[in-house]
Coordinates of C-alpha atoms and ligand atoms in Angstrom, one line a residue:
M1 CA 0.0 0.0 0.0
S2 CA 1.4 3.4 -0.9
F3 CA 0.4 5.0 2.4
S4 CA 2.5 2.6 4.5
H5 CA 5.3 3.1 2.1
T6 CA 5.2 6.9 2.6
F7 CA 4.8 6.4 6.3
F8 CA 7.9 4.2 6.7
S9 CA 10.1 6.1 4.3
S10 CA 9.2 9.4 6.2
L11 CA 10.2 7.6 9.4
F12 CA 13.5 6.5 8.0
V13 CA 14.2 10.0 6.7
L14 CA 13.4 11.3 10.2
A15 CA 15.6 8.7 11.7
F16 CA 18.7 9.2 9.6
V17 CA 18.6 12.7 8.3
S18 CA 17.5 14.7 11.3
P19 CA 20.4 13.8 13.6
L20 CA 22.8 14.9 10.8
L21 CA 21.1 18.3 10.6
A22 CA 20.9 18.6 14.4
S23 CA 24.6 17.9 14.8
A24 CA 25.7 21.0 12.8
H25 CA 27.5 23.1 15.4
I26 CA 28.1 26.2 13.4
C27 CA 26.2 29.4 13.8
T28 CA 24.4 31.0 10.9
D29 CA 26.2 33.6 8.9
Q30 CA 23.6 36.2 9.9
F31 CA 24.3 35.6 13.6
L32 CA 28.0 35.6 13.1
T33 CA 27.9 39.0 11.3
E34 CA 25.6 40.3 14.1
V35 CA 27.8 39.2 16.9
S36 CA 31.1 40.4 15.3
Q37 CA 29.6 43.9 15.6
M38 CA 29.3 43.2 19.3
N39 CA 33.0 42.5 19.6
I40 CA 32.3 38.8 19.9
T41 CA 35.1 37.8 17.5
E42 CA 33.3 34.6 16.5
K43 CA 35.9 32.8 18.5
F44 CA 33.4 30.0 19.1
C45 CA 29.9 29.7 18.2
N46 CA 27.3 27.0 18.8
T47 CA 23.8 26.3 17.5
K48 CA 21.7 24.9 20.2
T49 CA 18.4 23.1 20.6
L50 CA 15.4 25.4 20.5
K51 CA 17.0 27.1 17.5
V52 CA 19.0 29.6 19.5
E53 CA 22.6 30.6 18.9
F54 CA 25.4 31.3 21.3
G55 CA 28.7 33.0 20.7
W56 CA 31.4 33.9 23.3
N57 CA 34.9 35.2 24.0
F58 CA 36.8 34.2 27.0
N59 CA 40.0 35.6 28.4
N60 CA 41.6 33.2 30.9
E61 CA 43.9 35.9 32.4
S62 CA 41.2 38.4 33.3
R63 CA 38.5 35.8 33.4
R64 CA 36.4 38.1 31.3
L65 CA 33.6 36.3 29.4
D66 CA 31.7 38.1 26.7
I67 CA 28.5 36.4 25.6
A68 CA 25.9 36.9 22.9
F69 CA 22.9 34.7 23.0
G70 CA 20.2 35.0 20.4
G71 CA 17.0 33.5 19.2
R72 CA 13.5 34.3 17.9
L73 CA 10.4 35.0 19.9
H74 CA 7.3 34.4 17.9
G75 CA 4.6 35.2 20.4
E76 CA 3.3 38.5 21.6
T77 CA 5.2 38.0 24.8
G78 CA 8.2 35.7 25.6
W79 CA 11.6 35.4 27.1
L80 CA 15.1 34.2 26.4
A81 CA 17.3 33.0 29.3
W82 CA 21.0 32.3 29.5
G83 CA 22.9 31.4 32.6
L84 CA 25.7 29.7 34.4
N85 CA 25.2 27.0 37.1
P86 CA 28.0 26.6 39.6
V87 CA 26.5 23.2 40.7
G88 CA 25.8 21.2 37.5
P89 CA 24.4 21.3 34.0
H90 CA 20.7 21.7 35.0
M91 CA 18.0 24.3 35.8
V92 CA 18.0 24.5 39.6
G93 CA 20.9 26.7 40.8
T94 CA 21.3 28.6 37.6
R95 CA 22.3 32.2 37.8
A96 CA 20.3 33.5 34.8
L97 CA 20.2 36.6 32.6
I98 CA 16.7 36.8 31.2
G99 CA 15.5 39.0 28.4
I100 CA 11.8 39.6 28.5
K101 CA 9.5 40.7 25.7
R102 CA 6.4 42.4 27.2
Q103 CA 2.9 42.7 25.8
D104 CA 3.4 46.4 25.0
G105 CA 6.5 45.5 23.0
T106 CA 9.1 46.8 25.5
L107 CA 12.1 44.7 26.2
E108 CA 13.7 44.3 29.6
A109 CA 17.0 42.6 30.8
L110 CA 16.9 41.2 34.4
K111 CA 19.0 38.9 36.5
Y112 CA 17.5 35.9 38.3
N113 CA 18.4 33.1 40.8
I114 CA 16.7 30.0 39.6
T115 CA 15.9 27.8 42.6
A116 CA 14.1 24.6 43.4
A117 CA 11.1 26.9 44.3
T118 CA 11.0 28.1 40.7
K119 CA 10.7 24.6 39.5
I120 CA 7.6 23.8 41.6
G121 CA 5.9 26.9 40.3
C122 CA 6.8 29.9 42.5
Q123 CA 6.9 33.2 40.7
L124 CA 10.3 34.0 39.4
L125 CA 11.5 37.4 40.8
P126 CA 14.6 39.4 39.8
S127 CA 17.6 39.5 42.1
K128 CA 20.1 42.3 42.5
D129 CA 22.9 39.9 43.4
I130 CA 23.2 36.6 41.5
G131 CA 26.8 36.0 42.6
L132 CA 28.2 37.0 39.2
D133 CA 29.8 40.3 38.2
V134 CA 27.7 41.2 35.2
R135 CA 28.4 44.3 33.2
N136 CA 26.7 46.0 30.2
F137 CA 23.8 43.5 30.2
S138 CA 21.4 44.3 27.4
F139 CA 18.5 42.7 25.6
V140 CA 17.8 44.0 22.1
K141 CA 16.1 43.0 18.9
V142 CA 18.5 43.0 15.9
N143 CA 18.1 43.3 12.2
I144 CA 17.9 39.6 11.5
G145 CA 14.8 39.3 13.6
Y146 CA 16.6 37.8 16.5
Y147 CA 16.4 38.9 20.1
V148 CA 19.9 39.0 21.6
I149 CA 21.1 38.9 25.2
R150 CA 24.5 40.6 25.4
A151 CA 26.6 40.8 28.5
T152 CA 30.1 40.8 29.9
I153 CA 30.8 38.6 33.0
F154 CA 33.9 38.5 35.2
L155 CA 33.9 34.9 36.3
P156 CA 34.2 34.4 40.1
K157 CA 36.7 31.9 41.5
E158 CA 34.0 29.4 42.3
Y159 CA 33.4 28.9 38.7
N160 CA 35.8 26.5 37.0
S161 CA 36.5 28.0 33.6
S162 CA 37.4 24.6 32.1
K163 CA 34.1 23.2 33.3
A164 CA 31.4 25.9 32.9
N165 CA 27.8 24.6 33.1
V166 CA 25.9 26.7 30.6
V167 CA 22.1 26.6 30.8
W168 CA 19.6 28.2 28.5
Q169 CA 15.8 28.3 27.9
V170 CA 13.1 29.9 25.8
G171 CA 9.7 30.7 27.2
E172 CA 6.6 31.6 25.2
H173 CA 4.8 33.6 27.9
A174 CA 5.6 36.5 30.2
T175 CA 3.4 38.8 32.3
E176 CA 4.1 42.2 33.9
S177 CA 5.7 40.5 36.9
G178 CA 8.0 38.2 34.9
P179 CA 8.6 35.1 32.9
L180 CA 6.2 32.2 33.0
M181 CA 6.9 28.5 32.7
H182 CA 8.5 27.3 29.5
P183 CA 7.2 24.4 27.4
T184 CA 7.9 20.8 28.6
S185 CA 8.9 18.9 25.5
I186 CA 12.3 17.2 25.5
K187 CA 13.9 20.0 23.5
N188 CA 13.3 22.4 26.4
F189 CA 15.0 20.0 28.7
D190 CA 18.1 19.4 26.6
T191 CA 19.2 22.9 27.3
A192 CA 22.4 22.6 29.4
E193 CA 25.9 21.8 28.5
V194 CA 29.4 21.7 30.0
I195 CA 31.8 23.9 28.2
D196 CA 35.6 24.2 28.5
L197 CA 35.9 28.0 28.0
V198 CA 39.7 27.8 27.8
S199 CA 39.9 25.4 24.9
N200 CA 36.5 26.2 23.5
K201 CA 35.3 22.7 23.6
V202 CA 31.9 21.4 24.5
I203 CA 32.7 18.6 26.9
G204 CA 29.3 17.4 28.1
Y205 CA 26.3 17.4 25.8
T206 CA 24.7 14.2 24.9
A207 CA 21.5 15.3 23.3
H208 CA 22.6 14.9 19.7
R209 CA 23.5 11.3 20.3
R210 CA 20.3 10.7 22.3
R211 CA 18.2 12.1 19.5
Q212 CA 19.0 9.0 17.4
L213 CA 18.1 6.7 20.3
R214 CA 14.9 8.6 21.0
T215 CA 14.0 8.4 17.4
A216 CA 14.7 4.6 17.4
H217 CA 12.6 4.4 20.6
G218 CA 9.7 6.1 19.0
I219 CA 9.8 4.0 15.8
L220 CA 10.2 0.7 17.6
N221 CA 7.3 1.5 19.9
I222 CA 5.0 2.7 17.1
V223 CA 5.8 -0.3 14.9
G224 CA 5.8 -2.9 17.7
W225 CA 2.8 -1.9 19.8
G226 CA 1.1 0.4 17.3
V227 CA 1.2 -1.7 14.1
F228 CA 1.8 -5.4 14.8
L229 CA -0.6 -5.7 17.7
P230 CA -3.6 -4.2 15.9
I231 CA -2.9 -6.2 12.8
G232 CA -2.7 -9.4 14.9
V233 CA -6.1 -8.5 16.5
I234 CA -7.6 -7.9 13.1
A235 CA -6.5 -11.4 12.0
A236 CA -8.0 -12.9 15.1
R237 CA -11.3 -11.0 15.0
Y238 CA -12.2 -11.2 11.3
F239 CA -10.5 -14.4 10.0
R240 CA -11.0 -16.8 12.9
K241 CA -14.4 -18.1 11.8
F242 CA -16.6 -15.3 10.6
P243 CA -16.9 -13.4 8.2
E244 CA -13.9 -15.4 6.8
E245 CA -12.5 -18.6 7.9
W246 CA -8.8 -18.7 7.3
S247 CA -6.9 -21.6 8.7
W248 CA -3.8 -19.6 9.3
W249 CA -5.5 -17.0 11.5
F250 CA -4.0 -18.4 14.7
V251 CA -0.5 -18.5 13.2
A252 CA -1.0 -14.9 12.0
H253 CA -2.3 -13.7 15.3
V254 CA 0.4 -15.3 17.4
S255 CA 3.2 -14.3 15.2
C256 CA 2.1 -10.7 14.9
Q257 CA 1.7 -10.5 18.6
M258 CA 5.1 -12.1 19.2
A259 CA 6.8 -9.8 16.7
G260 CA 5.0 -6.8 18.2
Y261 CA 5.9 -7.8 21.7
G262 CA 9.5 -8.3 20.7
L263 CA 10.0 -5.0 19.0
G264 CA 7.9 -3.1 21.6
L265 CA 10.0 -4.6 24.4
I266 CA 13.2 -3.4 22.8
G267 CA 11.6 0.1 22.4
W268 CA 10.4 0.0 25.9
G269 CA 13.8 -0.9 27.3
L270 CA 15.4 1.8 25.3
G271 CA 12.9 4.3 26.8
L272 CA 13.8 3.2 30.3
W273 CA 17.5 3.5 29.5
L274 CA 17.0 7.0 28.1
G275 CA 14.9 7.9 31.1
N276 CA 17.6 6.7 33.5
H277 CA 20.2 8.7 31.7
S278 CA 18.4 12.0 31.8
K279 CA 19.0 12.7 35.4
Y280 CA 17.3 16.0 35.9
Y281 CA 13.8 15.4 34.6
I282 CA 11.3 12.6 34.4
F283 CA 8.2 12.0 32.3
Q284 CA 6.1 10.3 35.0
T285 CA 2.8 9.8 33.0
H286 CA 4.5 8.4 29.9
R287 CA 6.5 6.1 32.2
N288 CA 3.5 4.9 34.2
I289 CA 1.5 4.1 31.1
A290 CA 4.5 2.3 29.7
I291 CA 4.6 0.0 32.7
I292 CA 0.9 -0.7 32.3
I293 CA 1.6 -1.6 28.6
F294 CA 4.4 -3.9 29.6
T295 CA 2.2 -5.6 32.2
F296 CA -0.8 -6.1 30.0
A297 CA 1.2 -7.3 27.0
T298 CA 3.2 -9.8 29.2
M299 CA 0.0 -11.2 30.6
Q300 CA -1.3 -11.6 27.0
M301 CA 1.9 -13.4 26.1
F302 CA 1.3 -15.9 28.9
S303 CA -1.5 -17.2 26.8
L304 CA 1.2 -19.1 24.9
K305 CA 1.5 -21.4 27.9
L306 CA -1.6 -20.9 29.9
K307 CA -4.5 -20.8 27.4
P308 CA -7.1 -23.5 28.2
K309 CA -8.0 -25.9 25.5
A310 CA -11.0 -25.1 23.3
T311 CA -12.9 -28.0 25.0
D312 CA -12.2 -26.8 28.5
E313 CA -15.2 -25.5 30.3
Y314 CA -13.6 -22.3 31.5
R315 CA -12.3 -21.4 28.0
K316 CA -15.1 -18.9 27.5
Y317 CA -13.9 -17.0 30.6
W318 CA -10.3 -17.0 29.2
N319 CA -11.7 -15.7 26.0
M320 CA -13.5 -12.8 27.7
Y321 CA -10.4 -12.0 29.7
H322 CA -8.1 -12.2 26.7
H323 CA -10.4 -10.0 24.6
F324 CA -10.8 -7.4 27.4
L325 CA -7.1 -7.1 28.1
G326 CA -6.3 -7.1 24.4
Y327 CA -8.6 -4.2 23.5
S328 CA -7.6 -2.3 26.6
L329 CA -4.0 -2.7 25.6
L330 CA -4.6 -1.3 22.2
A331 CA -6.2 1.8 23.8
V332 CA -3.4 2.5 26.2
V333 CA -0.8 2.0 23.5
S334 CA -2.3 4.7 21.3
V335 CA -2.6 7.1 24.3
N336 CA 1.1 6.6 25.1
I337 CA 2.2 6.9 21.5
F338 CA 0.5 10.3 21.3
Y339 CA 2.0 11.2 24.7
G340 CA 5.5 10.2 23.5
I341 CA 5.2 12.2 20.3
R342 CA 4.2 15.2 22.4
I343 CA 7.2 14.8 24.7
F344 CA 9.4 14.5 21.6
G345 CA 8.1 17.8 20.4
E346 CA 9.9 19.0 17.2
N347 CA 7.9 17.4 14.5
K348 CA 4.3 17.6 13.4
A349 CA 5.2 14.9 10.8
W350 CA 5.3 12.3 13.6
K351 CA 1.9 13.1 14.9
W352 CA 0.3 13.1 11.4
S353 CA 2.0 10.0 10.4
Y354 CA 0.6 8.2 13.4
V355 CA -2.8 9.7 12.9
G356 CA -2.7 8.4 9.3
L357 CA -1.6 5.0 10.5
L358 CA -4.4 4.8 13.1
G359 CA -6.8 5.9 10.4
T360 CA -5.7 3.2 8.0
L361 CA -5.9 0.5 10.6
G362 CA -9.3 1.8 11.8
G363 CA -10.5 2.0 8.3
V364 CA -9.6 -1.6 7.5
A365 CA -11.3 -2.7 10.7
L366 CA -14.4 -0.7 9.9
V367 CA -14.7 -2.2 6.5
L368 CA -14.3 -5.7 7.9
E369 CA -16.8 -5.0 10.6
V370 CA -19.4 -3.7 8.2
Y371 CA -18.7 -6.8 6.0
T372 CA -19.3 -9.0 9.0
W373 CA -22.7 -7.6 9.7
I374 CA -23.8 -7.6 6.1
K375 CA -22.8 -11.2 5.8
F376 CA -24.5 -12.1 9.0
F377 CA -27.8 -10.7 7.9
L378 CA -27.6 -12.2 4.4
N379 CA -27.0 -15.6 6.0
K380 CA -30.0 -15.1 8.2
V381 CA -32.2 -14.3 5.3
E382 CA -30.8 -17.3 3.4
E383 CA -31.6 -19.6 6.3
K384 CA -35.1 -18.3 6.7
K385 CA -35.7 -19.1 3.0
H386 CA -34.4 -22.6 3.1
G387 CA -35.8 -23.0 6.6
S388 CA -34.0 -26.2 7.7
K389 CA -34.8 -26.0 11.4
D390 CA -31.9 -28.0 12.9
Q391 CA -29.3 -25.6 11.2
I392 CA -30.8 -22.4 12.6
S393 CA -30.1 -23.2 16.2
A394 CA -26.4 -23.1 15.5
A395 CA -26.6 -20.2 13.1
V396 CA -28.3 -17.4 15.1
I397 CA -24.9 -16.0 15.8
P398 CA -22.4 -14.7 13.2
A399 CA -19.9 -17.5 13.8
P400 CA -22.0 -20.4 12.5
A401 CA -20.8 -23.6 14.1
V402 CA -18.1 -24.1 16.7
Q403 CA -15.5 -26.3 15.4
G404 CA -15.1 -29.5 17.4
A405 CA -16.7 -28.0 20.5
T406 CA -20.1 -27.3 21.8
I407 CA -19.5 -23.9 23.2
T408 CA -21.9 -21.2 22.2
A409 CA -21.0 -17.7 23.1
P410 CA -22.1 -14.2 21.8
A411 CA -21.0 -13.2 18.4
P412 CA -17.3 -12.2 18.2
A413 CA -16.4 -14.2 21.4
V414 CA -16.9 -17.6 19.9
G415 CA -14.2 -20.0 20.8
A416 CA -12.5 -21.5 17.9
A417 CA -10.9 -24.9 18.3
T418 CA -7.4 -23.5 18.7
Ligands
HEM1 C1 9.8 30.8 34.6 C2 9.9 29.9 35.5 C3 10.3 28.5 35.3 C4 9.5 27.4 35.7 C5 8.2 27.5 36.4 C6 10.3 26.2 35.3 C7 9.8 24.9 35.5 C8 10.4 23.8 35.1 C9 9.9 22.4 35.2 C10 8.6 22.1 36.0 C11 10.8 21.6 34.6 C12 10.6 20.1 34.5 C13 11.2 19.3 35.6 C14 10.9 17.9 35.6 O1 10.2 17.3 34.8 O2 11.5 17.2 36.5 C15 11.8 22.4 34.1 C16 12.9 21.9 33.4 C17 14.0 22.6 33.0 N1 14.1 24.0 33.0 FE1 12.8 25.3 33.8 N2 11.4 26.6 34.7 C18 11.5 27.9 34.7 C19 12.5 28.7 34.1 C20 13.7 28.2 33.6 C21 14.8 29.0 33.2 C22 14.9 30.5 33.3 C23 15.8 28.1 32.7 C24 17.1 28.4 32.2 C25 18.0 29.2 32.6 C26 15.2 26.8 32.8 C27 15.9 25.6 32.4 C28 15.3 24.3 32.5 C29 16.1 23.1 32.2 C30 17.5 23.1 31.6 C31 15.2 22.1 32.5 C32 15.5 20.6 32.3 C33 15.6 19.8 33.6 C34 16.7 20.4 34.5 O3 17.8 20.7 34.0 O4 16.4 20.5 35.7 N3 14.0 26.8 33.3 N4 11.6 23.7 34.3
HEM2 C1 3.5 2.7 23.5 C2 4.6 3.2 23.2 C3 5.7 3.7 24.2 C4 6.2 3.2 25.3 C5 5.8 1.9 26.0 C6 7.3 4.1 25.8 C7 8.0 4.0 26.9 C8 8.9 4.9 27.4 C9 9.6 4.8 28.7 C10 9.5 3.6 29.7 C11 10.3 5.9 28.9 C12 11.2 6.3 30.1 C13 10.4 7.4 30.9 C14 11.3 7.9 32.0 O1 11.8 7.0 32.8 O2 11.4 9.1 32.2 C15 10.1 6.7 27.7 C16 10.7 8.0 27.5 C17 10.6 8.7 26.3 N1 9.8 8.4 25.2 FE1 8.6 6.8 25.1 N2 7.3 5.2 24.9 C18 6.4 4.9 23.9 C19 6.2 5.7 22.8 C20 7.0 6.8 22.4 C21 6.9 7.6 21.2 C22 6.0 7.2 20.0 C23 7.8 8.6 21.3 C24 8.0 9.6 20.2 C25 9.1 9.7 19.6 C26 8.4 8.5 22.6 C27 9.3 9.4 23.0 C28 9.9 9.4 24.3 C29 10.9 10.3 24.7 C30 11.4 11.6 24.0 C31 11.3 9.9 26.0 C32 12.3 10.7 27.0 C33 13.6 10.1 26.8 C34 14.6 10.8 27.7 O3 14.3 11.0 28.8 O4 15.7 11.0 27.2 N3 7.9 7.5 23.3 N4 9.2 6.1 26.8
HEM3 C1 0.1 -8.8 23.1 C2 -0.4 -9.9 22.7 C3 -1.8 -10.2 22.3 C4 -2.9 -9.4 22.1 C5 -2.9 -7.8 22.2 C6 -4.1 -10.2 21.8 C7 -5.3 -9.7 21.5 C8 -6.4 -10.5 21.1 C9 -7.7 -10.0 20.9 C10 -8.1 -8.5 21.0 C11 -8.5 -11.0 20.5 C12 -9.9 -11.0 20.2 C13 -10.2 -10.7 18.8 C14 -11.7 -10.7 18.6 O1 -12.4 -9.6 18.7 O2 -12.3 -11.7 18.2 C15 -7.7 -12.2 20.6 C16 -8.1 -13.5 20.3 C17 -7.3 -14.6 20.5 N1 -6.0 -14.7 20.8 FE1 -4.9 -13.1 21.3 N2 -3.6 -11.5 21.8 C18 -2.3 -11.5 22.1 C19 -1.5 -12.7 22.2 C20 -2.0 -14.0 22.0 C21 -1.2 -15.1 22.1 C22 0.3 -15.1 22.5 C23 -2.0 -16.2 21.9 C24 -1.5 -17.6 21.9 C25 -2.0 -18.6 22.5 C26 -3.3 -15.7 21.6 C27 -4.4 -16.5 21.3 C28 -5.6 -16.0 20.9 C29 -6.8 -16.8 20.6 C30 -6.8 -18.3 20.6 C31 -7.8 -15.9 20.3 C32 -9.2 -16.3 19.9 C33 -10.0 -16.3 21.2 C34 -11.5 -16.7 20.9 O3 -11.7 -17.8 20.5 O4 -12.3 -15.8 21.0 N3 -3.3 -14.3 21.7 N4 -6.4 -11.8 20.9
NAG4 C1 30.4 48.8 28.9 O1 30.0 49.8 28.0 C2 30.7 51.0 28.1 C3 30.0 52.0 27.2 O2 29.7 51.4 25.9 C4 32.1 50.8 27.8 O3 32.8 52.0 27.9 C5 32.7 49.8 28.7 O4 34.0 49.5 28.4 C6 31.9 48.5 28.7 N1 32.4 47.7 29.8 C7 32.8 46.4 29.6 C8 33.2 45.7 30.8 O5 32.7 45.9 28.5
NAG5 C1 38.5 22.4 36.7 O1 38.0 21.3 35.9 C2 39.1 20.6 35.3 C3 38.5 19.6 34.3 O2 37.5 18.8 34.9 C4 39.9 19.9 36.4 O3 41.0 19.2 35.8 C5 40.5 21.0 37.3 O4 41.2 20.4 38.4 C6 39.4 21.9 37.8 N1 39.9 23.0 38.5 C7 39.5 23.4 39.7 C8 40.2 24.6 40.3 O5 38.6 22.8 40.4

């Protein structure tokens, strides 16, 4: 099908091209021209996540650090933040220079101590003293449409110049009293790095490498839980007995579920690994739903060993249990895939590819469902015509006779002899 072809090729493009684009470390020419007018002699420049750019000069003798940090602010209000953290490469503890764009169009440059209280939602208020000697701090809009924070800092002794924790952020909303919470997708959290200011090297920034793993995590989870499992369910629901009887349905069902479980499990493990390696934040809801998915799917897989025989009396209870858990699983899987795509941020293409995929699977199921009912009613009409009494008793339900067993259960829940 041409849709699935487009879907998978767009995923592959995302998987292999986007990391290459993301790892380009050089600033744009526009930004370089702009900062060279600010006496930043383009000594080192780095393009960051959030499409912001950062250039600096550092003199190890005088410990003078000149910075220019720029980016776009699309909304009516917004803010750019750049700071140093004496503790580590993360938000709490950062001494930040924040440029705020107000509703009335005015710009303001203020200094802030970012604390644990900020993280739990306390209003951020400016501080006179942030423990840094900051001079000529300004926030301006330049010709290229960027907003730029410009400052000179004399680095205190507590800051190790060969191990500076640089933290930045872009917020979309600000009020009269100050900046409001920034967005919470992964790109807003990969905004800290460790820089050796003396040799101009980034020594600690893993986000580019992680990007590929996160992409792999997303694809494995979408393909495993989001494609194989529903296809396997379609095989079991529509090809077991009615409307079509296909002797390979069981093989198809079990192999799809096993393949889906296998791929999904790798994706799940990769997610846990990624989660454990991003020390300063956690996606609790995504993680909790993932654990539910793992539990439900593992219980379904136990069917391989624990499924009662078709002739067992309690088989119909197993069927109900297996169906209920199976459909619940499909529901939580799609919720978590949407959730994961939201965390991942960046790309509308992901969301719409998945919506298209769900639509395709849903469409196939709908067509088969309608076909089931049409066939069911046609059969009924047929039987009325020929009126052989002893056949009707077994045929009042869509799945006509139960192979090798005498179980009669409501329509789709008929136990096949597998
Ligand atoms: C306006 C007030 C702010 C609020 C309410 C806020 C709130 C938060 C919250 C709730 C998280 C997620 C934490 C988690 O999931 O565990 C976070 C993460 C983060 N924020 Fe902020 N933030 C604010 C300002 C800033 C500023 C000004 C910066 C940069 C200087 C910044 C940098 C970061 C970074 C790098 C992370 C990733 C996790 C970490 O390093 O701790 N935030 N923020
Ligand atoms: C049903 C499918 C999925 C499952 C079971 C799953 C599972 C997980 C788990 C267990 C984590 C670790 C959470 C933590 O400890 O903080 C995680 C993180 C994550 N997931 Fe998923 N995920 C799924 C789908 C997706 C999708 C479709 C995407 C989109 C690309 C995605 C993107 C992410 C991202 C960006 C993280 C954060 C990684 C990090 O902290 O560096 N997930 N996922
Ligand atoms: C994650 C894995 C699995 C999921 C999500 C799943 C889901 C489902 C669902 C939703 C149905 C009902 C389809 C309908 O509406 O008729 C079904 C039927 C069935 N499944 Fe699974 N399944 C999984 C694994 C397995 C495994 C490993 C076996 C191997 C024994 C198995 C054996 C069956 C059988 C025999 C039926 C037919 C039940 C009946 O007669 O009504 N399933 N499965
Ligand atoms: C700050 O700006 C003033 C005026 O432009 C300039 O004279 C001074 O040298 C600057 N200070 C630093 C530390 O760059
Ligand atoms: C600064 O960091 C470097 C690199 O980790 C280390 O070798 C050096 O000892 C540190 N200097 C101080 C004064 O802590």
